[in-house]
Amino acid sequence: MAVTLRDIAEKAGVHPSTVSRILHNNQTVKISEETRKQVIAIAEELDYQPNELARAFRLRKTQTIGLIIPDISNSFFSGISHSIEMQSYSAGYNLVVCNTNENSEKELKYVRNLINRGVDGLIIATCQNDEKYFLELARKKIPFVLVDRFFDNLDSNAVYSDNKQSAFRAVETLANLGHKRIGFLRGRSGLSTIKLRLQGYLDAINLLNLDHDPQLIAGDGFTVEDGYQATKSLLKLSAPPTALLTSGNRIVIGAMQTIKEFNLKLPDDLSIIAYTDNPYTPYLACPLTTISHPLAEMGEKAVDILMQKIHNPKDKATSRIEVGTKFSIRESIAALNR
Amino acid sequence: MAVTLRDIAEKAGVHPSTVSRILHNNQTVKISEETRKQVIAIAEELDYQPNELARAFRLRKTQTIGLIIPDISNSFFSGISHSIEMQSYSAGYNLVVCNTNENSEKELKYVRNLINRGVDGLIIATCQNDEKYFLELARKKIPFVLVDRFFDNLDSNAVYSDNKQSAFRAVETLANLGHKRIGFLRGRSGLSTIKLRLQGYLDAINLLNLDHDPQLIAGDGFTVEDGYQATKSLLKLSAPPTALLTSGNRIVIGAMQTIKEFNLKLPDDLSIIAYTDNPYTPYLACPLTTISHPLAEMGEKAVDILMQKIHNPKDKATSRIEVGTKFSIRESIAALNR
DNA sequence: GAAATGAATGCAATCGTTTGCATTTAGAAT
DNA sequence: ATTCTAAATGCAAACGATTGCATTCATTTC
């Protein structure tokens, strides 16, 4: 079996509590330099490894944070996750990663599960459509930070981006190129972030006198297939859009698939602005103009906030950070030539 | 505070052990239907949530597995991770994800850390250059499965692909198109998987009478920058290669960057076969011919094996599964025309 | 009617560590 | 020599759940 404090204590002829105080340097009590050295020597000799499970249980502190995201294989979330994991590691925390696959019940199960396992805090890219559940979570005093997806009317810690403005700007850019019929592959309609993007889209449509046609808003999911189908439905309209704004990493792949099938040429036949960059976009057949997120920054900020809250449990104030997106103009947009 | 077994026991007028037996249906002992129903009712009424930390401590079983990979933001690993997480969830396990960033000392720290925290098993895409460490790990009787990267001379559980054959086949394909000088952007040279790919590459070079020039083997890392620099060094040779085999997801992005800088045109000026597909490859300016891995399958198999080992600790046999890669021919290879 | 059986539940130790309080000991102060 | 102080360490309970064994009680068996 593993070496315990008791083993060391016996060998050193002291009490386990003394060993504990030495090895986890509890400053409140003084230990003679002599015994300290002896105990440390024996601990090394026996290659003592603390039972972190016992410590966590006793201290009610697991040094673990839970990360709940829709899909780790999506580069948007894996980018954020990487940053979160790095930052957690630096802070001495482990990271438990959970994929919800946009299933809100699974998300709730995970939250409960993680709490029962005593995580010290949670970072969540939620797929809930409303904030109800988080009120309850706040009551339980588990520190948590929402990332990317948040709720306007919930006063919680959150790190998110300028969804409304970025959508507005994208539509505006397309309008300036002469486009009047702009489709929006929005992704899951219930999400608050998507609602904000939709609002930015609609604001621009109204303000700039573009075609306001509900049929131009398509899709209700984030998969490649969703993007494929939604694009298909748009292109089949009697008056199809001349430009697209796509929301979500996978959707745009589906869109490209449809476009290929329809033998359309980007950007002459169709302009595209896509939410979220990735390392491949510059090398695509038609390099996409994108709205890109500072993934590393988002992850870092989320962990920073969470650590703040974990270390100052009394501090009831919430932190919300809006990060800016970057608008990378590439070749997928062109002036309308008809 | 949280509701405990004792709270339920008091309210029901029974002993905590009885509650424990009812709620975690220990079959060895019979409980009257009457008390069972009453206890369950009270547990629900109080919304009892078991303290999984206490259970894990007592049972020496955390229902957690550790996943150690180089980089979750790399689509290769995030694809595998997604599959592993899904499969773990189905089996009732949580997943702790750790990024080593190809730092072997960090990997060792993580392994130790996870063991101290009592994970029930480990899945590792190792960045160790040799198998030494794993011998020790095996001695500690922690079930573990190596994924993607493994050691020929270590008898451990492993899920990996046909590195040697796939590299051979790639070079052979290029040779059939008339290429004689084929560069290899190998990635981290110390890794056993890379050594196998190199062997496949060299076997083909020798067997097919291609140029055997050590200068054609370039790079020693997996980053975009590594790929960029390595490609640059190859293209600057007095006799540059006419085709490339690239190892690793990121490297090929660096290669494309260099190729752009040098104003070369794919595939006319240079043919490329790249290790590992991703959803974007079909839509690139020059859709890459790739050797792609069955990521979901690899993750599933790894978890399957691990569960086997966790549930049958006495079974000393090891499982090794070689999965096949898929060769997807796209437009990045062409016959040599000089 | 005594003994045996068996069902249902209680008891108490245990997992490894931590921590408030008690105890010991040595030296200083009176 | 007695009391006081402080430094160093020991003691024991506690965290919440589990489990082998003991106990109780009702029922069956001879």
XYZ file of C-alpha atoms (C1' of nucleotides) in Angstrom:
736
model
C 0.000 0.000 0.000
C 0.893 3.623 -0.310
C 2.986 5.390 2.303
C 0.903 7.455 4.704
C 1.601 10.128 7.241
C 1.347 7.484 9.921
C 4.153 5.457 8.338
C 6.417 8.448 8.374
C 5.380 9.323 11.907
C 6.172 5.866 13.193
C 9.541 5.774 11.571
C 10.367 9.218 12.907
C 8.958 8.541 16.333
C 6.584 11.476 16.204
C 2.846 11.926 15.885
C 1.149 11.984 12.473
C -0.121 15.458 13.174
C 3.438 16.677 13.457
C 4.276 15.161 10.113
C 1.224 16.752 8.590
C 2.221 20.144 9.909
C 5.700 19.782 8.521
C 4.831 18.417 5.111
C 2.038 20.824 4.411
C 3.779 23.659 6.179
C 1.113 24.868 8.450
C 2.551 28.126 9.748
C 0.377 28.423 12.808
C 2.480 26.055 14.852
C 6.215 25.916 15.361
C 8.209 22.778 14.798
C 11.832 22.377 15.790
C 14.257 22.485 12.923
C 15.623 19.120 13.972
C 12.417 17.118 13.691
C 11.456 19.029 10.569
C 14.595 17.926 8.786
C 14.306 14.381 9.979
C 10.697 14.060 8.909
C 11.357 15.551 5.507
C 14.249 13.158 5.028
C 12.108 10.170 5.894
C 9.288 11.376 3.675
C 11.674 11.554 0.758
C 13.228 8.239 1.578
C 9.830 6.554 1.558
C 8.723 8.597 -1.455
C 5.658 9.799 0.384
C 2.813 10.878 -1.882
C -0.023 12.623 -0.106
C -3.423 11.057 -0.589
C -5.029 14.046 -2.233
C -8.378 12.380 -1.999
C -8.183 12.288 1.779
C -6.973 15.866 1.859
C -9.722 17.032 -0.427
C -12.269 15.259 1.686
C -10.985 16.705 4.917
C -10.325 20.203 3.608
C -13.432 20.416 1.467
C -11.225 21.612 -1.342
C -10.390 19.521 -4.356
C -8.159 21.862 -6.322
C -10.283 20.926 -9.265
C -12.427 22.984 -11.549
C -15.112 21.699 -13.845
C -15.374 22.819 -17.443
C -18.651 22.238 -19.196
C -18.768 22.924 -22.917
C -20.883 21.811 -25.842
C -18.155 20.088 -27.799
C -14.426 19.810 -27.192
C -13.827 18.746 -30.786
C -15.013 22.115 -32.021
C -11.928 24.275 -32.434
C -13.639 27.230 -30.825
C -14.150 25.367 -27.578
C -10.956 23.389 -27.758
C -9.058 26.655 -28.122
C -10.700 28.087 -25.049
C -10.265 24.811 -23.214
C -6.585 24.697 -23.916
C -6.145 28.120 -22.455
C -8.281 27.261 -19.453
C -6.345 24.116 -18.790
C -2.998 25.882 -18.980
C -4.129 28.612 -16.677
C -5.663 26.151 -14.226
C -2.484 24.159 -14.130
C -0.490 27.273 -13.276
C -2.883 27.955 -10.444
C -2.520 24.407 -9.151
C -5.889 23.133 -10.301
C -6.988 20.148 -12.290
C -9.622 20.398 -14.937
C -12.534 18.031 -15.450
C -13.907 18.453 -18.958
C -17.504 17.644 -19.847
C -19.172 17.693 -23.271
C -22.847 18.446 -23.359
C -23.329 18.203 -27.118
C -25.815 21.053 -26.759
C -28.039 18.892 -24.586
C -29.258 21.039 -21.744
C -30.332 18.137 -19.557
C -26.943 16.587 -19.855
C -25.498 19.891 -18.809
C -27.578 19.918 -15.658
C -26.572 16.375 -14.854
C -22.957 17.328 -15.232
C -23.303 20.338 -12.994
C -24.851 18.247 -10.273
C -22.281 15.537 -10.722
C -19.382 17.960 -10.510
C -20.770 19.613 -7.420
C -21.216 16.247 -5.735
C -17.600 15.556 -6.532
C -16.647 18.746 -4.827
C -15.174 20.852 -7.618
C -14.077 24.214 -6.326
C -15.597 26.074 -9.221
C -17.151 25.778 -12.651
C -16.616 27.316 -16.036
C -19.564 26.800 -18.307
C -20.319 27.456 -21.944
C -23.957 26.789 -21.291
C -26.531 25.454 -23.658
C -29.440 26.488 -21.465
C -31.953 28.745 -23.111
C -32.641 30.678 -19.968
C -30.943 31.680 -16.774
C -33.302 29.963 -14.331
C -30.921 27.214 -13.387
C -28.056 29.527 -12.636
C -30.000 31.346 -9.989
C -30.132 28.089 -8.108
C -26.450 27.503 -8.707
C -25.627 30.920 -7.307
C -27.622 30.107 -4.208
C -25.502 27.047 -3.620
C -22.470 29.308 -3.458
C -20.473 27.379 -6.008
C -18.276 29.880 -7.816
C -18.897 29.760 -11.528
C -18.071 31.726 -14.641
C -20.052 31.647 -17.839
C -17.934 31.753 -20.931
C -18.974 32.807 -24.426
C -22.628 32.223 -23.713
C -24.187 34.267 -20.961
C -27.440 35.898 -19.948
C -28.097 39.589 -20.177
C -30.492 39.481 -17.282
C -28.432 37.300 -14.967
C -25.899 38.944 -12.741
C -23.173 36.326 -12.914
C -19.501 36.190 -13.667
C -19.067 35.990 -17.399
C -16.592 36.342 -20.225
C -18.188 36.940 -23.578
C -17.764 38.807 -26.798
C -19.484 41.694 -28.515
C -22.056 39.592 -30.311
C -24.464 42.345 -31.211
C -21.912 44.811 -32.468
C -19.932 42.245 -34.415
C -23.043 40.986 -36.177
C -24.062 44.533 -36.927
C -20.665 45.331 -38.320
C -20.643 42.242 -40.506
C -24.004 43.089 -42.024
C -22.971 46.699 -42.434
C -19.835 45.616 -44.272
C -21.901 43.511 -46.629
C -24.385 46.321 -47.108
C -21.581 48.666 -48.052
C -20.708 46.246 -50.819
C -24.206 46.594 -52.165
C -25.836 43.534 -50.672
C -29.481 43.862 -49.759
C -30.497 40.267 -49.188
C -28.290 38.900 -46.475
C -28.901 35.463 -45.028
C -28.157 34.562 -41.446
C -27.233 31.009 -40.559
C -27.804 31.665 -36.967
C -27.179 28.419 -35.083
C -29.313 27.424 -32.101
C -31.992 30.041 -31.890
C -32.665 29.717 -28.175
C -29.214 30.777 -27.026
C -28.826 34.228 -25.619
C -25.675 34.880 -27.610
C -27.452 33.966 -30.793
C -30.318 36.236 -29.881
C -27.830 39.051 -29.547
C -26.302 38.323 -32.913
C -29.754 38.218 -34.397
C -30.472 41.565 -32.844
C -27.309 43.029 -34.356
C -28.304 41.538 -37.672
C -31.823 42.923 -37.500
C -30.659 46.315 -36.294
C -28.423 46.593 -39.318
C -31.151 45.367 -41.663
C -33.531 47.996 -40.367
C -31.098 50.843 -40.060
C -29.593 50.293 -43.483
C -32.872 49.564 -45.244
C -31.959 46.083 -46.352
C -34.452 43.350 -47.197
C -36.161 42.293 -44.016
C -37.281 38.788 -44.838
C -37.719 36.207 -42.048
C -36.961 33.486 -44.572
C -33.403 34.744 -44.691
C -32.831 33.616 -41.139
C -32.187 29.904 -41.263
C -31.097 26.916 -39.259
C -31.385 25.948 -35.642
C -28.266 24.078 -34.711
C -24.498 24.165 -34.883
C -23.580 21.019 -36.765
C -22.107 20.716 -40.236
C -25.373 19.143 -41.289
C -27.346 22.056 -39.886
C -25.212 24.433 -41.901
C -25.577 22.313 -44.988
C -29.353 22.127 -44.769
C -29.839 25.742 -43.822
C -27.708 26.951 -46.696
C -29.588 24.695 -49.048
C -32.900 26.099 -47.912
C -31.651 29.634 -48.450
C -30.247 28.987 -51.880
C -33.478 27.390 -52.957
C -35.520 30.489 -52.186
C -37.087 32.188 -55.152
C -35.057 35.199 -54.162
C -31.943 33.757 -52.562
C -29.551 35.858 -50.510
C -26.454 37.298 -52.126
C -24.502 37.198 -48.913
C -24.377 35.094 -45.767
C -23.482 35.639 -42.164
C -22.733 32.332 -40.482
C -22.691 31.678 -36.794
C -20.508 28.869 -35.532
C -17.508 26.975 -36.646
C -19.162 23.943 -38.084
C -21.989 25.641 -39.842
C -19.703 27.292 -42.325
C -18.294 23.936 -43.352
C -21.787 22.771 -44.161
C -22.321 26.000 -46.047
C -19.209 25.423 -48.143
C -20.436 21.946 -48.893
C -23.763 23.238 -50.200
C -22.052 25.946 -52.192
C -19.860 23.360 -53.818
C -22.906 21.259 -54.643
C -24.667 24.220 -56.173
C -21.551 25.014 -58.160
C -21.463 28.543 -56.891
C -18.292 30.528 -56.819
C -17.173 32.502 -53.797
C -17.236 35.421 -53.547
C -18.709 36.267 -56.955
C -21.926 34.319 -56.553
C -22.157 34.643 -52.804
C -20.340 36.589 -50.116
C -19.699 35.058 -46.720
C -18.706 36.394 -43.357
C -18.195 33.650 -40.800
C -18.161 33.684 -37.074
C -14.909 32.399 -35.769
C -11.606 32.028 -37.356
C -9.369 29.027 -37.296
C -5.880 28.266 -38.539
C -7.171 26.941 -41.846
C -9.303 29.876 -42.952
C -6.448 31.723 -44.675
C -5.709 28.699 -46.834
C -9.189 27.880 -48.010
C -10.115 27.909 -51.679
C -11.785 31.163 -50.838
C -10.188 32.497 -47.671
C -13.041 33.430 -45.402
C -13.666 36.845 -43.972
C -14.192 36.125 -40.307
C -15.127 37.512 -36.968
C -12.579 35.905 -34.715
C -12.478 35.483 -30.979
C -9.452 35.868 -28.722
C -9.728 32.324 -27.450
C -6.653 32.325 -25.244
C -7.677 35.582 -23.662
C -11.180 34.334 -23.009
C -9.883 31.240 -21.269
C -7.391 33.173 -19.192
C -9.910 35.730 -18.087
C -12.407 33.075 -17.156
C -9.877 31.311 -14.946
C -8.710 34.595 -13.448
C -12.212 35.490 -12.413
C -12.891 32.027 -11.091
C -9.732 32.058 -8.980
C -10.733 35.421 -7.587
C -14.072 34.037 -6.536
C -12.655 30.821 -5.154
C -10.118 32.652 -3.038
C -12.500 35.330 -1.802
C -15.732 33.490 -1.159
C -17.212 36.418 0.716
C -16.847 38.798 -2.173
C -20.306 38.787 -3.686
C -19.546 41.108 -6.581
C -19.676 39.586 -10.039
C -17.241 40.208 -12.862
C -18.277 40.454 -16.449
C -15.747 40.919 -19.166
C -16.600 41.640 -22.752
C -13.751 40.816 -25.068
C -13.454 42.342 -28.494
C -13.627 40.288 -31.663
C -11.352 40.811 -34.608
C -12.735 41.402 -38.040
C -10.443 39.737 -40.543
C -11.278 40.720 -44.073
C -10.246 38.124 -46.575
C -11.526 37.151 -49.965
C -14.976 35.775 -49.278
C -16.764 39.082 -49.680
C -17.194 41.076 -52.870
C -19.294 43.893 -54.216
C -22.638 42.882 -55.617
C -22.451 43.061 -59.379
C -26.002 42.918 -60.505
C -24.649 22.336 4.913
C -25.345 19.498 2.619
C -27.665 16.692 3.575
C -25.815 13.595 4.756
C -26.728 9.999 5.339
C -26.899 10.793 9.047
C -29.555 13.452 8.457
C -31.701 10.988 6.606
C -31.074 8.320 9.215
C -32.160 10.579 12.051
C -35.297 11.646 10.305
C -36.167 8.053 9.488
C -35.201 6.724 12.900
C -32.712 4.230 11.506
C -28.970 3.893 11.458
C -26.860 5.626 8.779
C -25.564 2.275 7.646
C -29.088 1.239 6.798
C -29.556 4.333 4.715
C -26.281 3.684 2.975
C -27.339 0.159 2.138
C -30.633 1.340 0.752
C -29.388 4.272 -1.283
C -26.432 2.524 -2.800
C -28.281 -0.751 -3.082
C -25.869 -3.071 -1.476
C -27.330 -6.469 -2.291
C -25.549 -8.463 0.373
C -27.976 -7.454 3.072
C -31.760 -7.473 3.093
C -33.788 -4.453 4.053
C -37.534 -4.525 4.651
C -39.570 -2.991 1.917
C -41.167 -0.680 4.432
C -38.009 1.052 5.654
C -36.613 1.105 2.147
C -39.549 3.075 0.856
C -39.535 5.406 3.807
C -35.832 6.137 3.521
C -36.025 6.731 -0.196
C -38.904 9.097 0.327
C -37.001 11.077 2.926
C -33.884 11.156 0.761
C -35.874 12.639 -2.069
C -37.632 15.040 0.213
C -34.328 16.362 1.513
C -32.781 16.227 -1.967
C -29.924 14.112 -0.717
C -26.789 14.331 -2.838
C -24.122 11.799 -1.943
C -20.765 13.262 -1.079
C -18.850 11.579 -3.857
C -15.621 12.734 -2.356
C -16.288 10.805 0.830
C -17.348 7.784 -1.161
C -14.312 7.933 -3.380
C -12.090 8.197 -0.339
C -13.688 5.322 1.432
C -14.107 3.094 -1.611
C -10.740 3.947 -3.164
C -12.545 4.513 -6.409
C -13.095 7.917 -7.916
C -14.974 7.059 -11.087
C -12.534 9.359 -12.791
C -10.047 8.757 -15.533
C -7.162 10.971 -16.447
C -6.424 11.941 -20.028
C -2.969 13.252 -20.783
C -2.388 14.665 -24.236
C 0.016 17.100 -25.828
C -2.505 19.698 -26.863
C -6.272 19.742 -26.687
C -6.473 22.602 -29.162
C -5.019 20.379 -31.869
C -7.955 18.898 -33.749
C -6.352 15.481 -33.781
C -6.299 15.290 -30.007
C -9.520 17.167 -29.485
C -11.236 14.674 -31.784
C -9.934 11.760 -29.777
C -10.717 13.557 -26.525
C -14.292 14.143 -27.520
C -14.779 10.502 -28.194
C -13.053 9.537 -24.959
C -15.178 11.912 -22.952
C -18.410 10.638 -24.469
C -17.458 7.068 -23.864
C -16.329 7.767 -20.314
C -19.565 9.506 -19.553
C -21.534 6.508 -20.750
C -19.486 4.324 -18.452
C -20.120 6.632 -15.511
C -16.692 8.187 -15.385
C -15.462 11.742 -15.299
C -12.510 12.857 -17.339
C -9.645 15.022 -16.142
C -7.843 16.491 -19.131
C -4.202 17.522 -18.996
C -2.128 19.262 -21.691
C 1.567 18.540 -21.708
C 2.486 20.739 -24.667
C 4.999 18.061 -25.584
C 6.860 18.637 -22.325
C 7.801 15.255 -20.962
C 8.506 16.480 -17.443
C 5.127 18.087 -17.279
C 3.664 14.792 -18.359
C 5.354 12.999 -15.486
C 4.143 15.602 -13.027
C 0.640 15.128 -14.321
C 0.799 11.385 -14.022
C 1.943 11.620 -10.430
C -0.649 14.250 -9.675
C -3.466 12.204 -11.142
C -2.415 9.098 -9.278
C -2.290 11.029 -6.016
C -5.783 12.172 -6.747
C -6.831 8.611 -7.161
C -7.884 8.369 -10.776
C -9.010 4.867 -11.633
C -7.081 4.794 -14.865
C -5.136 6.824 -17.383
C -5.204 7.353 -21.112
C -2.014 8.899 -22.365
C -0.796 10.261 -25.667
C 2.697 10.348 -24.331
C 5.512 12.661 -25.273
C 8.155 10.489 -23.626
C 10.929 9.393 -25.918
C 11.297 6.048 -24.239
C 9.250 3.567 -22.327
C 11.215 3.611 -19.069
C 8.666 5.521 -17.094
C 5.813 3.265 -18.058
C 7.467 0.225 -16.606
C 7.261 1.944 -13.254
C 3.668 2.912 -13.898
C 2.787 -0.672 -14.667
C 4.366 -1.738 -11.399
C 2.086 0.607 -9.518
C -0.855 -1.259 -10.980
C -2.598 1.803 -12.295
C -4.469 0.729 -15.413
C -3.401 2.811 -18.371
C -3.770 2.841 -22.125
C -1.416 4.542 -24.523
C -3.134 6.192 -27.424
C -1.651 7.127 -30.776
C 1.872 7.111 -29.412
C 3.145 3.872 -28.018
C 6.318 1.820 -27.666
C 7.125 -1.185 -29.753
C 9.145 -2.736 -26.986
C 6.746 -2.062 -24.139
C 4.036 -4.546 -23.467
C 1.249 -2.145 -22.534
C -2.303 -1.510 -23.537
C -2.294 0.685 -26.608
C -4.385 1.992 -29.461
C -2.377 3.239 -32.386
C -2.321 3.400 -36.126
C -0.307 1.830 -38.901
C 2.402 4.471 -38.954
C 4.990 2.563 -40.877
C 2.696 1.247 -43.551
C 0.891 4.521 -44.047
C 4.148 6.423 -44.473
C 5.371 3.794 -46.893
C 2.204 3.988 -48.893
C 2.356 7.767 -49.055
C 5.904 7.751 -50.365
C 5.059 4.981 -52.761
C 2.160 6.987 -54.115
C 4.413 9.959 -54.695
C 7.040 7.765 -56.308
C 4.449 6.401 -58.690
C 3.839 9.964 -59.790
C 7.499 10.257 -60.707
C 8.812 11.981 -57.585
C 12.346 11.068 -56.564
C 13.147 13.744 -54.007
C 10.556 13.524 -51.296
C 10.861 15.626 -48.178
C 9.643 14.480 -44.784
C 8.479 17.038 -42.246
C 8.635 14.526 -39.524
C 7.643 16.268 -36.293
C 9.358 15.422 -33.007
C 12.088 13.003 -33.921
C 12.302 11.256 -30.557
C 8.773 9.894 -30.592
C 8.322 6.251 -31.315
C 5.470 6.863 -33.717
C 7.605 9.277 -35.663
C 10.417 6.774 -35.771
C 8.005 4.321 -37.313
C 6.869 6.783 -39.920
C 10.480 7.556 -40.674
C 11.122 3.870 -41.091
C 8.240 3.566 -43.528
C 9.557 6.565 -45.374
C 13.093 5.179 -45.543
C 11.929 1.709 -46.495
C 10.096 3.186 -49.455
C 13.028 5.391 -50.402
C 15.319 2.392 -50.457
C 12.994 -0.075 -52.039
C 11.899 2.273 -54.792
C 15.327 3.712 -55.458
C 14.453 7.289 -54.598
C 16.926 9.948 -53.518
C 18.200 9.071 -50.107
C 19.283 12.440 -48.762
C 19.269 13.097 -44.989
C 18.731 16.766 -45.716
C 15.252 15.894 -46.946
C 14.198 14.961 -43.442
C 13.446 18.179 -41.627
C 11.997 19.640 -38.474
C 11.820 18.492 -34.911
C 8.530 19.702 -33.511
C 4.825 19.851 -34.174
C 4.016 23.544 -34.170
C 2.986 25.718 -37.089
C 6.298 27.503 -36.714
C 8.185 24.205 -36.865
C 6.400 23.355 -40.079
C 7.069 26.786 -41.467
C 10.795 26.706 -40.732
C 11.279 23.125 -41.817
C 9.569 23.731 -45.122
C 11.630 26.830 -45.646
C 14.836 24.908 -45.039
C 13.784 22.277 -47.534
C 12.794 24.714 -50.241
C 16.093 26.522 -49.885
C 18.112 23.430 -50.639
C 20.111 23.555 -53.833
C 18.087 20.527 -54.874
C 14.747 21.010 -53.159
C 12.194 18.220 -52.866
C 9.384 17.983 -55.376
C 7.029 16.411 -52.871
C 6.431 16.490 -49.140
C 5.115 14.127 -46.539
C 4.053 16.036 -43.459
C 3.520 14.601 -40.035
C 1.116 16.382 -37.736
C -1.806 18.668 -38.011
C -0.100 21.951 -37.378
C 2.986 21.360 -39.410
C 1.095 21.371 -42.660
C -0.296 24.812 -41.885
C 3.233 26.111 -41.501
C 4.106 24.384 -44.742
C 1.259 26.095 -46.552
C 2.444 29.400 -45.175
C 5.946 28.898 -46.542
C 4.596 27.738 -49.851
C 2.532 30.895 -50.101
C 5.580 32.977 -49.287
C 7.614 31.249 -51.932
C 4.783 31.746 -54.392
C 4.692 28.105 -55.246
C 1.616 26.504 -56.627
C 0.186 23.261 -55.323
C 0.343 20.665 -56.656
C 2.255 21.742 -59.796
C 5.334 23.028 -58.011
C 5.111 20.732 -55.048
C 3.047 17.717 -54.068
C 1.930 17.202 -50.497
C 0.566 14.312 -48.524
C -0.363 15.247 -44.997
C -0.848 13.225 -41.912
C -4.282 13.715 -40.521
C -7.370 15.011 -42.048
C -9.712 17.586 -40.670
C -13.037 19.030 -41.724
C -11.399 21.877 -43.615
C -9.052 19.930 -45.842
C -11.601 19.393 -48.626
C -12.180 23.131 -48.910
C -8.596 24.328 -49.011
C -7.221 26.233 -51.985
C -5.556 22.992 -52.810
C -7.479 20.219 -51.076
C -4.898 18.105 -49.342
C -4.334 14.448 -49.902
C -4.299 13.058 -46.410
C -3.738 10.058 -44.243
C -6.605 10.284 -41.815
C -7.180 8.637 -38.472
C -10.440 7.204 -37.160
C -10.453 9.504 -34.161
C -13.772 8.436 -32.702
C -12.829 4.803 -32.995
C -9.476 5.368 -31.365
C -11.086 7.105 -28.402
C -13.746 4.458 -28.009
C -11.287 1.602 -28.146
C -9.019 3.277 -25.630
C -11.867 3.658 -23.163
C -13.098 0.123 -23.820
C -9.716 -1.313 -22.995
C -9.335 0.868 -19.945
C -12.729 -0.172 -18.599
C -11.773 -3.787 -19.121
C -8.632 -3.294 -17.080
C -10.334 -1.276 -14.374
C -13.043 -3.858 -13.900
C -10.732 -6.868 -14.018
C -7.674 -5.789 -12.098
C -6.345 -9.321 -11.928
C -6.276 -9.777 -15.664
C -2.649 -9.086 -16.484
C -2.974 -9.447 -20.253
C -2.475 -6.327 -22.305
C -4.508 -5.237 -25.307
C -3.021 -3.568 -28.311
C -5.185 -2.398 -31.121
C -3.880 -1.116 -34.400
C -6.445 0.923 -36.247
C -6.257 1.482 -39.955
C -5.781 4.903 -41.487
C -7.645 6.132 -44.509
C -5.820 7.446 -47.519
C -7.848 10.279 -48.991
C -6.548 11.312 -52.357
C -7.350 14.909 -53.184
C -5.697 17.514 -55.329
C -2.412 18.147 -53.605
C -0.469 15.521 -55.481
C 0.441 15.543 -59.140
C 2.769 13.815 -61.535
C 6.233 15.296 -61.748
C 6.509 17.194 -64.998
C 10.176 17.838 -65.377
C -41.233 -25.073 25.330
C -36.442 -24.837 24.108
C -33.421 -24.359 20.445
C -32.379 -23.112 15.964
C -32.921 -20.238 12.052
C -32.975 -16.193 9.523
C -34.429 -11.594 8.511
C -33.629 -6.807 9.638
C -30.969 -3.530 11.534
C -27.441 -1.485 14.692
C -22.601 -0.918 16.122
C -18.153 0.670 15.506
C -14.037 0.766 13.078
C -12.033 2.508 9.074
C -10.190 5.228 4.937
C -5.791 9.513 5.533
C -5.483 13.976 6.866
C -6.179 18.094 9.574
C -6.644 21.045 13.634
C -8.275 22.978 18.229
C -6.918 22.006 22.450
C -4.182 19.673 25.972
C 0.111 18.248 27.626
C 4.971 18.127 28.330
C 9.290 20.163 28.929
C 12.776 23.564 29.467
C 14.102 27.802 30.667
C 13.064 32.425 32.682
C 11.278 35.177 36.250
C 10.139 35.838 40.919
C 12.446 26.643 45.129
C 8.227 27.926 43.102
C 5.570 29.871 39.495
C 5.100 31.443 34.900
C 5.799 31.398 29.986
C 6.484 29.718 25.629
C 8.014 26.331 22.512
C 7.259 21.753 20.742
C 4.541 18.056 20.200
C 0.778 14.790 21.304
C -4.186 13.669 21.549
C -8.452 12.815 19.634
C -12.264 14.161 17.083
C -13.825 15.089 12.700
C -14.938 14.961 7.502
C -19.146 11.234 5.201
C -19.641 6.965 3.745
C -19.073 1.793 3.957
C -19.017 -2.927 5.841
C -17.905 -7.132 8.762
C -19.741 -8.503 12.681
C -22.956 -8.367 16.514
C -27.484 -7.998 18.135
C -32.400 -8.189 18.274
C -36.587 -10.225 17.418
C -39.907 -13.084 15.342
C -40.714 -17.384 13.404
C -39.971 -22.210 12.529
C -38.494 -26.785 13.962
C -38.062 -30.627 16.888
